[in-house]
Amino acid sequence: MSAEFLARPTNALCSTAGLTYAPTMGHKPDDSALMLRYQDGDVSAFETLYRRHSDPLYRYLLRLCRHRDTAEDIFQDVWGKIVKARASYRPTAKFTTFLYRVAHNCFIDHLRRNKRHANGAPLEAELYAHPGEPPETLTERSLAKERLAEALNDLPDEQRDAFLLREEAGLNLDQIAAVTGSNRETAKSRLRYAVNKLRAAIDEHPELP
Amino acid sequence: MKNEQENVGKDQLVTDIYKELASEQTPDRLNERVLLLARSNGRTRYSAIRAWTRPVAWAATIGLSLALVLELTRLPPIAPPEELEEPADSVSADEFVPHGISVLREAENMARAQTGSDQAPTTARTEVGELSADEISVEDVSAAASFAEVAETKLLESGGTCPEKTRETAESWFNCIEQLREAGLQDNADDEFREFRKIFPDFAQAKTDK
C-alpha cells in the first residue's frame, strides 16, 4: 500500500462527523476526530493532537526559519490560529496538511514583515553542534550530519520547505503542493533539487555505508 | 536503473541522516503556553450553550409549575349556595295563612254587618279575595285583627243581639250570629239563630247549625 494512498484524505468518513468522532477499538483516534472533539469542548483531545504534532512542527519551523526565537514565535502563532479556527474546522483534508499550511503561511507573513531572514541569516551553531563530544572522536556519521545540516541551511527557502514538509510532516507531492500553494510538478522539482544538493553534500565522503 | 536505485538509496540515506540530525523537542515553556491557550479557549459556543441546556430546562420547569400553582390559588373559591335569609320584618305565610285569612274574613263580615251590605268594601274584598297566602303580610293581619276587635266591642255594647240592619240579608244576619258565638254569647247566638231560621229556613250553613 503506497504512502500516497495512506495519505489520501478520508473525506467519505470525515464528512460524517459521527463516524470519525467515535474511537475504534485498539486504534488511535485520527487527527480530524480529535479536532472535532476539541471543537465540542474536549480539551484533552487537543492535548493529544498537540503532543502528536508539536515536535515535528517545531523542527520544521526551526530549520525553515533558521532562527530559534523566530521559530518559537511562529510556533505559538500557528497553534493559536489552530485553536481559534476550531469552531470553523471542517475535516475536508488531512489535518497535517491543514496544520502545515497554516505554518507555511505564518512563515511567509513573517518573511514579509521581516526582510532580514530573507537574506539568509546563518543557522545558529547549536543546531548542528555536537555538545560534549571532542572533535577527534567525531565519526563520519556525525560529520555527515554536520554537512547535511549545513547544506540544508544553504538551500533556498522553497527547496528547504519542500524537503522539510516531506521529512517532518510526511506529506506527499500533492500535499506539499497544496501547502506551498504550487502544483505537483513544481513541488516535485523543488524536492528533487533539494535532495540532490543534500545528497551531494553527503557524497563528499563516498566511504559512508 | 542503477542510478535510480542509487538515488533511492541516497534518498534513504539523506532521510536517515536527517532523522539522526533532527532530534530537537519542543521546549516545555512553549508547550505550557499553547496548552494554556487551548484550555482557556476550550469552551466553544456550542458547548457553552449545551452546558446551560439542563439548568435552563430545570428553571423553565420550576417556573411554569410555580406560575400554574399561583394561578390556581388566585381563582376565587366556589361560593356555596347563598342561604336566603328572611327579612326581619316578614312573616312566614304558612304560619299565618289559616289564622290570617280567618281574621280578615271576620273583619270583613263585621264591616258588612255594620254597613248592612252583602258586599264588603271593594278594596277590602279585592285585597282579601285576590291575595294569596304568600302575599298576606303582617300589616294586613294586624289590621284585620284590630278591626275585628272593634266589631266585637260594638256587638257587646248592643246587648248581644244583631242589629236590625244585619237582619236584612241572610248572610249578614248569619255572620252576626257567628260573631256572637265567637264572642262567647252562645245563648244570644241561639236566640238569634232561631229567629233567623224562621225568616230564612233554606239558608245553607250546615256547620254552625245547632
GROMACS .gro file of C-alpha atoms in nm:
model
  419
    1MET     CA    1   0.000   0.000   0.000
    2SER     CA    2   0.162   0.322  -0.119
    3ALA     CA    3   0.220   0.618   0.106
    4GLU     CA    4   0.007   0.829  -0.124
    5PHE     CA    5  -0.293   0.604  -0.068
    6LEU     CA    6  -0.246   0.617   0.306
    7ALA     CA    7  -0.216   0.993   0.296
    8ARG     CA    8  -0.532   1.031   0.089
    9PRO     CA    9  -0.788   1.232   0.284
   10THR     CA   10  -1.068   1.008   0.401
   11ASN     CA   11  -1.338   1.251   0.301
   12ALA     CA   12  -1.608   0.987   0.295
   13LEU     CA   13  -1.555   0.923   0.663
   14CYS     CA   14  -1.463   1.278   0.757
   15SER     CA   15  -1.783   1.409   0.601
   16THR     CA   16  -1.981   1.228   0.869
   17ALA     CA   17  -1.852   1.364   1.196
   18GLY     CA   18  -2.020   1.089   1.389
   19LEU     CA   19  -1.809   0.816   1.232
   20THR     CA   20  -1.482   0.992   1.287
   21TYR     CA   21  -1.583   1.100   1.632
   22ALA     CA   22  -1.621   0.754   1.778
   23PRO     CA   23  -1.286   0.595   1.855
   24THR     CA   24  -1.241   0.245   1.724
   25MET     CA   25  -1.121  -0.038   1.938
   26GLY     CA   26  -0.743  -0.061   1.956
   27HIS     CA   27  -0.679   0.233   1.723
   28LYS     CA   28  -0.570   0.580   1.799
   29PRO     CA   29  -0.828   0.840   1.702
   30ASP     CA   30  -0.725   1.020   1.388
   31ASP     CA   31  -0.636   1.386   1.382
   32SER     CA   32  -0.971   1.502   1.240
   33ALA     CA   33  -1.163   1.318   1.508
   34LEU     CA   34  -0.953   1.478   1.779
   35MET     CA   35  -1.004   1.820   1.629
   36LEU     CA   36  -1.379   1.767   1.613
   37ARG     CA   37  -1.383   1.660   1.975
   38TYR     CA   38  -1.191   1.970   2.066
   39GLN     CA   39  -1.446   2.166   1.866
   40ASP     CA   40  -1.711   2.029   2.102
   41GLY     CA   41  -1.509   2.138   2.404
   42ASP     CA   42  -1.291   1.833   2.475
   43VAL     CA   43  -0.961   1.996   2.567
   44SER     CA   44  -0.792   1.659   2.626
   45ALA     CA   45  -0.844   1.579   2.258
   46PHE     CA   46  -0.650   1.890   2.167
   47GLU     CA   47  -0.371   1.793   2.406
   48THR     CA   48  -0.341   1.456   2.233
   49LEU     CA   49  -0.334   1.626   1.895
   50TYR     CA   50  -0.074   1.872   2.013
   51ARG     CA   51   0.155   1.605   2.159
   52ARG     CA   52   0.138   1.422   1.828
   53HIS     CA   53   0.243   1.716   1.608
   54SER     CA   54   0.430   1.962   1.829
   55ASP     CA   55   0.785   1.824   1.789
   56PRO     CA   56   0.776   1.775   1.408
   57LEU     CA   57   0.624   2.121   1.364
   58TYR     CA   58   0.883   2.272   1.591
   59ARG     CA   59   1.170   2.115   1.396
   60TYR     CA   60   1.011   2.218   1.066
   61LEU     CA   61   0.990   2.581   1.176
   62LEU     CA   62   1.331   2.569   1.340
   63ARG     CA   63   1.506   2.471   1.018
   64LEU     CA   64   1.277   2.670   0.793
   65CYS     CA   65   1.331   2.994   0.985
   66ARG     CA   66   1.694   2.914   1.074
   67HIS     CA   67   1.641   3.123   1.389
   68ARG     CA   68   1.523   2.982   1.721
   69ASP     CA   69   1.333   3.283   1.856
   70THR     CA   70   1.157   3.336   1.525
   71ALA     CA   71   1.068   2.969   1.508
   72GLU     CA   72   0.920   2.978   1.859
   73ASP     CA   73   0.717   3.289   1.785
   74ILE     CA   74   0.575   3.138   1.469
   75PHE     CA   75   0.516   2.810   1.652
   76GLN     CA   76   0.295   2.985   1.910
   77ASP     CA   77   0.126   3.182   1.638
   78VAL     CA   78   0.044   2.865   1.442
   79TRP     CA   79  -0.117   2.684   1.734
   80GLY     CA   80  -0.303   2.999   1.835
   81LYS     CA   81  -0.457   3.010   1.489
   82ILE     CA   82  -0.546   2.641   1.515
   83VAL     CA   83  -0.720   2.700   1.847
   84LYS     CA   84  -0.916   2.996   1.717
   85ALA     CA   85  -1.012   2.816   1.397
   86ARG     CA   86  -1.159   2.515   1.578
   87ALA     CA   87  -1.517   2.644   1.550
   88SER     CA   88  -1.496   2.661   1.172
   89TYR     CA   89  -1.281   2.350   1.126
   90ARG     CA   90  -1.413   2.105   0.869
   91PRO     CA   91  -1.230   1.777   0.803
   92THR     CA   92  -1.217   1.826   0.427
   93ALA     CA   93  -0.844   1.750   0.412
   94LYS     CA   94  -0.583   1.577   0.621
   95PHE     CA   95  -0.519   1.760   0.946
   96THR     CA   96  -0.143   1.754   0.888
   97THR     CA   97  -0.191   1.935   0.557
   98PHE     CA   98  -0.409   2.192   0.731
   99LEU     CA   99  -0.158   2.239   1.011
  100TYR     CA  100   0.148   2.286   0.789
  101ARG     CA  101  -0.041   2.511   0.551
  102VAL     CA  102  -0.108   2.741   0.845
  103ALA     CA  103   0.259   2.715   0.949
  104HIS     CA  104   0.383   2.787   0.595
  105ASN     CA  105   0.158   3.091   0.569
  106CYS     CA  106   0.275   3.222   0.905
  107PHE     CA  107   0.636   3.186   0.786
  108ILE     CA  108   0.561   3.375   0.465
  109ASP     CA  109   0.388   3.650   0.663
  110HIS     CA  110   0.693   3.672   0.888
  111LEU     CA  111   0.922   3.700   0.588
  112ARG     CA  112   0.722   3.987   0.453
  113ARG     CA  113   0.732   4.168   0.786
  114ASN     CA  114   1.099   4.099   0.849
  115LYS     CA  115   1.327   4.100   0.546
  116ARG     CA  116   1.644   4.008   0.734
  117HIS     CA  117   1.564   3.641   0.732
  118ALA     CA  118   1.512   3.652   0.360
  119ASN     CA  119   1.876   3.743   0.329
  120GLY     CA  120   1.980   3.402   0.456
  121ALA     CA  121   2.091   3.457   0.811
  122PRO     CA  122   2.320   3.172   0.915
  123LEU     CA  123   2.177   2.895   1.120
  124GLU     CA  124   2.281   2.904   1.480
  125ALA     CA  125   2.579   2.684   1.551
  126GLU     CA  126   2.399   2.490   1.827
  127LEU     CA  127   2.168   2.339   1.574
  128TYR     CA  128   2.446   2.123   1.430
  129ALA     CA  129   2.697   2.122   1.709
  130HIS     CA  130   2.792   1.806   1.896
  131PRO     CA  131   2.789   1.906   2.258
  132GLY     CA  132   3.007   1.706   2.491
  133GLU     CA  133   3.188   1.527   2.207
  134PRO     CA  134   3.553   1.601   2.138
  135PRO     CA  135   3.641   1.671   1.773
  136GLU     CA  136   3.879   1.374   1.738
  137THR     CA  137   3.603   1.124   1.813
  138LEU     CA  138   3.368   1.258   1.558
  139THR     CA  139   3.267   0.980   1.327
  140GLU     CA  140   3.197   1.001   0.964
  141ARG     CA  141   2.837   0.975   1.052
  142SER     CA  142   2.842   1.274   1.268
  143LEU     CA  143   3.041   1.464   1.008
  144ALA     CA  144   2.780   1.369   0.754
  145LYS     CA  145   2.513   1.502   0.976
  146GLU     CA  146   2.702   1.826   1.010
  147ARG     CA  147   2.743   1.862   0.636
  148LEU     CA  148   2.378   1.775   0.582
  149ALA     CA  149   2.269   2.038   0.831
  150GLU     CA  150   2.491   2.296   0.667
  151ALA     CA  151   2.371   2.205   0.320
  152LEU     CA  152   2.011   2.217   0.437
  153ASN     CA  153   2.068   2.560   0.577
  154ASP     CA  154   2.208   2.673   0.245
  155LEU     CA  155   1.914   2.553   0.041
  156PRO     CA  156   1.672   2.812  -0.100
  157ASP     CA  157   1.366   2.859   0.114
  158GLU     CA  158   1.133   2.684  -0.130
  159GLN     CA  159   1.353   2.376  -0.164
  160ARG     CA  160   1.420   2.357   0.207
  161ASP     CA  161   1.049   2.397   0.271
  162ALA     CA  162   0.964   2.109   0.036
  163PHE     CA  163   1.228   1.882   0.190
  164LEU     CA  164   1.115   1.957   0.549
  165LEU     CA  165   0.749   1.905   0.461
  166ARG     CA  166   0.835   1.559   0.338
  167GLU     CA  167   1.068   1.464   0.619
  168GLU     CA  168   0.892   1.620   0.921
  169ALA     CA  169   0.524   1.632   0.815
  170GLY     CA  170   0.530   1.318   0.599
  171LEU     CA  171   0.344   1.488   0.316
  172ASN     CA  172   0.337   1.360  -0.040
  173LEU     CA  173   0.394   1.570  -0.351
  174ASP     CA  174   0.031   1.669  -0.389
  175GLN     CA  175   0.008   1.772  -0.027
  176ILE     CA  176   0.336   1.964  -0.049
  177ALA     CA  177   0.194   2.146  -0.347
  178ALA     CA  178  -0.124   2.227  -0.153
  179VAL     CA  179   0.072   2.361   0.145
  180THR     CA  180   0.309   2.575  -0.058
  181GLY     CA  181   0.045   2.694  -0.299
  182SER     CA  182   0.212   2.544  -0.605
  183ASN     CA  183   0.144   2.249  -0.832
  184ARG     CA  184   0.267   1.893  -0.819
  185GLU     CA  185   0.543   1.938  -1.078
  186THR     CA  186   0.681   2.245  -0.905
  187ALA     CA  187   0.677   2.064  -0.572
  188LYS     CA  188   0.849   1.764  -0.732
  189SER     CA  189   1.115   1.980  -0.890
  190ARG     CA  190   1.189   2.164  -0.568
  191LEU     CA  191   1.214   1.843  -0.374
  192ARG     CA  192   1.443   1.681  -0.631
  193TYR     CA  193   1.681   1.976  -0.633
  194ALA     CA  194   1.687   1.976  -0.252
  195VAL     CA  195   1.759   1.607  -0.223
  196ASN     CA  196   2.027   1.626  -0.494
  197LYS     CA  197   2.211   1.900  -0.311
  198LEU     CA  198   2.189   1.723   0.021
  199ARG     CA  199   2.298   1.403  -0.143
  200ALA     CA  200   2.596   1.580  -0.294
  201ALA     CA  201   2.693   1.713   0.049
  202ILE     CA  202   2.686   1.360   0.190
  203ASP     CA  203   2.865   1.221  -0.117
  204GLU     CA  204   3.168   1.426  -0.039
  205HIS     CA  205   3.269   1.119   0.159
  206PRO     CA  206   3.175   0.814  -0.051
  207GLU     CA  207   3.302   0.571   0.223
  208LEU     CA  208   2.976   0.613   0.416
  209PRO     CA  209   2.765   0.296   0.415
  210MET     CA  210   1.822   0.164  -1.330
  211LYS     CA  211   2.135   0.157  -1.120
  212ASN     CA  212   2.122   0.534  -1.091
  213GLU     CA  213   1.760   0.523  -0.989
  214GLN     CA  214   1.837   0.266  -0.720
  215GLU     CA  215   2.128   0.478  -0.607
  216ASN     CA  216   1.902   0.779  -0.598
  217VAL     CA  217   1.652   0.588  -0.391
  218GLY     CA  218   1.934   0.472  -0.165
  219LYS     CA  219   2.074   0.815  -0.146
  220ASP     CA  220   1.733   0.948  -0.070
  221GLN     CA  221   1.704   0.697   0.206
  222LEU     CA  222   2.048   0.787   0.327
  223VAL     CA  223   1.958   1.154   0.330
  224THR     CA  224   1.642   1.070   0.521
  225ASP     CA  225   1.827   0.853   0.772
  226ILE     CA  226   2.093   1.107   0.838
  227TYR     CA  227   1.834   1.381   0.870
  228LYS     CA  228   1.640   1.173   1.122
  229GLU     CA  229   1.953   1.139   1.331
  230LEU     CA  230   2.019   1.510   1.299
  231ALA     CA  231   1.671   1.639   1.379
  232SER     CA  232   1.616   1.531   1.738
  233GLU     CA  233   1.501   1.857   1.891
  234GLN     CA  234   1.187   1.864   2.106
  235THR     CA  235   0.951   2.146   2.178
  236PRO     CA  236   1.059   2.340   2.486
  237ASP     CA  237   0.837   2.295   2.789
  238ARG     CA  238   0.762   2.665   2.817
  239LEU     CA  239   0.618   2.659   2.466
  240ASN     CA  240   0.408   2.355   2.550
  241GLU     CA  241   0.266   2.524   2.857
  242ARG     CA  242   0.176   2.840   2.669
  243VAL     CA  243  -0.001   2.659   2.389
  244LEU     CA  244  -0.192   2.423   2.616
  245LEU     CA  245  -0.297   2.710   2.841
  246LEU     CA  246  -0.426   2.891   2.536
  247ALA     CA  247  -0.615   2.580   2.427
  248ARG     CA  248  -0.776   2.531   2.770
  249SER     CA  249  -0.882   2.891   2.801
  250ASN     CA  250  -1.048   2.875   2.460
  251GLY     CA  251  -1.173   2.520   2.500
  252ARG     CA  252  -1.539   2.606   2.561
  253THR     CA  253  -1.695   2.662   2.228
  254ARG     CA  254  -2.018   2.843   2.171
  255TYR     CA  255  -2.192   2.514   2.120
  256SER     CA  256  -2.052   2.354   2.433
  257ALA     CA  257  -2.135   2.667   2.632
  258ILE     CA  258  -2.489   2.653   2.508
  259ARG     CA  259  -2.510   2.282   2.577
  260ALA     CA  260  -2.378   2.331   2.929
  261TRP     CA  261  -2.664   2.567   3.001
  262THR     CA  262  -2.931   2.343   2.848
  263ARG     CA  263  -3.003   2.140   3.158
  264PRO     CA  264  -3.013   2.430   3.407
  265VAL     CA  265  -3.235   2.632   3.176
  266ALA     CA  266  -3.468   2.335   3.135
  267TRP     CA  267  -3.494   2.294   3.512
  268ALA     CA  268  -3.553   2.664   3.561
  269ALA     CA  269  -3.826   2.667   3.297
  270THR     CA  270  -3.998   2.363   3.451
  271ILE     CA  271  -3.992   2.509   3.801
  272GLY     CA  272  -4.104   2.848   3.678
  273LEU     CA  273  -4.400   2.708   3.486
  274SER     CA  274  -4.501   2.492   3.781
  275LEU     CA  275  -4.494   2.787   4.018
  276ALA     CA  276  -4.689   3.000   3.773
  277LEU     CA  277  -4.952   2.729   3.744
  278VAL     CA  278  -4.983   2.688   4.120
  279LEU     CA  279  -5.011   3.061   4.175
  280GLU     CA  280  -5.273   3.092   3.906
  281LEU     CA  281  -5.483   2.816   4.056
  282THR     CA  282  -5.464   2.960   4.407
  283ARG     CA  283  -5.575   3.301   4.282
  284LEU     CA  284  -5.903   3.171   4.145
  285PRO     CA  285  -6.197   3.268   4.364
  286PRO     CA  286  -6.340   2.977   4.565
  287ILE     CA  287  -6.670   2.835   4.455
  288ALA     CA  288  -6.923   3.004   4.683
  289PRO     CA  289  -7.177   2.780   4.848
  290PRO     CA  290  -7.535   2.847   4.759
  291GLU     CA  291  -7.646   3.157   4.938
  292GLU     CA  292  -7.884   3.087   5.221
  293LEU     CA  293  -8.178   3.313   5.172
  294GLU     CA  294  -8.242   3.500   5.486
  295GLU     CA  295  -8.592   3.608   5.550
  296PRO     CA  296  -8.638   3.975   5.605
  297ALA     CA  297  -8.657   4.059   5.970
  298ASP     CA  298  -8.996   4.211   5.932
  299SER     CA  299  -9.152   3.943   5.717
  300VAL     CA  300  -9.358   3.658   5.842
  301SER     CA  301  -9.388   3.315   5.702
  302ALA     CA  302  -9.706   3.291   5.504
  303ASP     CA  303  -9.760   2.929   5.600
  304GLU     CA  304  -9.772   3.017   5.963
  305PHE     CA  305 -10.033   3.287   5.921
  306VAL     CA  306 -10.244   3.164   5.637
  307PRO     CA  307 -10.520   2.992   5.831
  308HIS     CA  308 -10.548   3.245   6.111
  309GLY     CA  309 -10.478   3.546   5.896
  310ILE     CA  310 -10.740   3.467   5.641
  311SER     CA  311 -10.992   3.385   5.910
  312VAL     CA  312 -10.928   3.715   6.084
  313LEU     CA  313 -10.965   3.903   5.760
  314ARG     CA  314 -11.284   3.730   5.681
  315GLU     CA  315 -11.412   3.801   6.027
  316ALA     CA  316 -11.327   4.165   5.986
  317GLU     CA  317 -11.498   4.168   5.655
  318ASN     CA  318 -11.809   4.020   5.797
  319MET     CA  319 -11.820   4.269   6.080
  320ALA     CA  320 -11.779   4.552   5.838
  321ARG     CA  321 -12.054   4.409   5.626
  322ALA     CA  322 -12.279   4.369   5.926
  323GLN     CA  323 -12.233   4.724   6.033
  324THR     CA  324 -12.289   4.865   5.688
  325GLY     CA  325 -12.575   4.628   5.617
  326SER     CA  326 -12.436   4.538   5.285
  327ASP     CA  327 -12.368   4.195   5.140
  328GLN     CA  328 -12.068   4.329   4.974
  329ALA     CA  329 -11.766   4.430   5.163
  330PRO     CA  330 -11.571   4.734   5.050
  331THR     CA  331 -11.428   4.655   4.712
  332THR     CA  332 -11.084   4.733   4.814
  333ALA     CA  333 -11.106   4.502   5.113
  334ARG     CA  334 -11.275   4.227   4.910
  335THR     CA  335 -11.023   4.272   4.634
  336GLU     CA  336 -10.742   4.255   4.876
  337VAL     CA  337 -10.878   3.958   5.061
  338GLY     CA  338 -11.015   3.778   4.759
  339GLU     CA  339 -10.710   3.813   4.538
  340LEU     CA  340 -10.430   3.791   4.779
  341SER     CA  341 -10.273   3.453   4.806
  342ALA     CA  342 -10.150   3.309   5.130
  343ASP     CA  343  -9.793   3.414   5.047
  344GLU     CA  344  -9.892   3.772   4.981
  345ILE     CA  345 -10.058   3.828   5.316
  346SER     CA  346  -9.839   4.040   5.528
  347VAL     CA  347  -9.829   4.102   5.898
  348GLU     CA  348  -9.971   4.451   5.848
  349ASP     CA  349 -10.279   4.309   5.684
  350VAL     CA  350 -10.333   4.054   5.959
  351SER     CA  351 -10.283   4.301   6.238
  352ALA     CA  352 -10.520   4.549   6.073
  353ALA     CA  353 -10.783   4.280   6.035
  354ALA     CA  354 -10.738   4.170   6.392
  355SER     CA  355 -10.785   4.524   6.527
  356PHE     CA  356 -11.088   4.575   6.309
  357ALA     CA  357 -11.242   4.251   6.441
  358GLU     CA  358 -11.187   4.364   6.797
  359VAL     CA  359 -11.368   4.687   6.724
  360ALA     CA  360 -11.660   4.498   6.572
  361GLU     CA  361 -11.677   4.260   6.870
  362THR     CA  362 -11.681   4.551   7.108
  363LYS     CA  363 -11.975   4.703   6.930
  364LEU     CA  364 -12.173   4.376   6.950
  365LEU     CA  365 -12.124   4.364   7.324
  366GLU     CA  366 -12.232   4.723   7.355
  367SER     CA  367 -12.560   4.643   7.164
  368GLY     CA  368 -12.663   4.381   7.425
  369GLY     CA  369 -12.555   4.080   7.243
  370THR     CA  370 -12.811   4.100   6.963
  371CYS     CA  371 -12.770   4.155   6.595
  372PRO     CA  372 -12.855   4.499   6.471
  373GLU     CA  373 -13.158   4.540   6.252
  374LYS     CA  374 -12.951   4.617   5.951
  375THR     CA  375 -12.772   4.284   5.972
  376ARG     CA  376 -13.108   4.107   5.965
  377GLU     CA  377 -13.191   4.241   5.626
  378THR     CA  378 -12.993   3.972   5.447
  379ALA     CA  379 -12.938   3.612   5.535
  380GLU     CA  380 -12.564   3.631   5.513
  381SER     CA  381 -12.514   3.937   5.727
  382TRP     CA  382 -12.756   3.806   5.989
  383PHE     CA  383 -12.579   3.468   5.990
  384ASN     CA  384 -12.238   3.634   6.015
  385CYS     CA  385 -12.359   3.832   6.309
  386ILE     CA  386 -12.477   3.510   6.472
  387GLU     CA  387 -12.129   3.366   6.413
  388GLN     CA  388 -11.971   3.664   6.576
  389LEU     CA  389 -12.197   3.627   6.878
  390ARG     CA  390 -12.079   3.268   6.914
  391GLU     CA  391 -11.715   3.371   6.879
  392ALA     CA  392 -11.763   3.641   7.135
  393GLY     CA  393 -11.884   3.376   7.374
  394LEU     CA  394 -12.254   3.478   7.367
  395GLN     CA  395 -12.394   3.137   7.293
  396ASP     CA  396 -12.739   3.195   7.430
  397ASN     CA  397 -12.773   3.514   7.239
  398ALA     CA  398 -12.646   3.340   6.927
  399ASP     CA  399 -12.903   3.058   6.971
  400ASP     CA  400 -13.189   3.302   7.014
  401GLU     CA  401 -13.082   3.492   6.711
  402PHE     CA  402 -13.045   3.168   6.514
  403ARG     CA  403 -13.397   3.054   6.597
  404GLU     CA  404 -13.527   3.384   6.473
  405PHE     CA  405 -13.300   3.356   6.170
  406ARG     CA  406 -13.445   3.014   6.080
  407LYS     CA  407 -13.797   3.145   6.090
  408ILE     CA  408 -13.712   3.404   5.829
  409PHE     CA  409 -13.451   3.216   5.627
  410PRO     CA  410 -13.530   2.843   5.663
  411ASP     CA  411 -13.343   2.748   5.344
  412PHE     CA  412 -13.015   2.926   5.415
  413ALA     CA  413 -12.732   2.666   5.377
  414GLN     CA  414 -12.473   2.691   5.657
  415ALA     CA  415 -12.458   2.341   5.792
  416LYS     CA  416 -12.157   2.365   6.021
  417THR     CA  417 -12.292   2.624   6.253
  418ASP     CA  418 -12.637   2.484   6.292
  419LYS     CA  419 -12.718   2.379   6.639
   0.00000   0.00000   0.00000
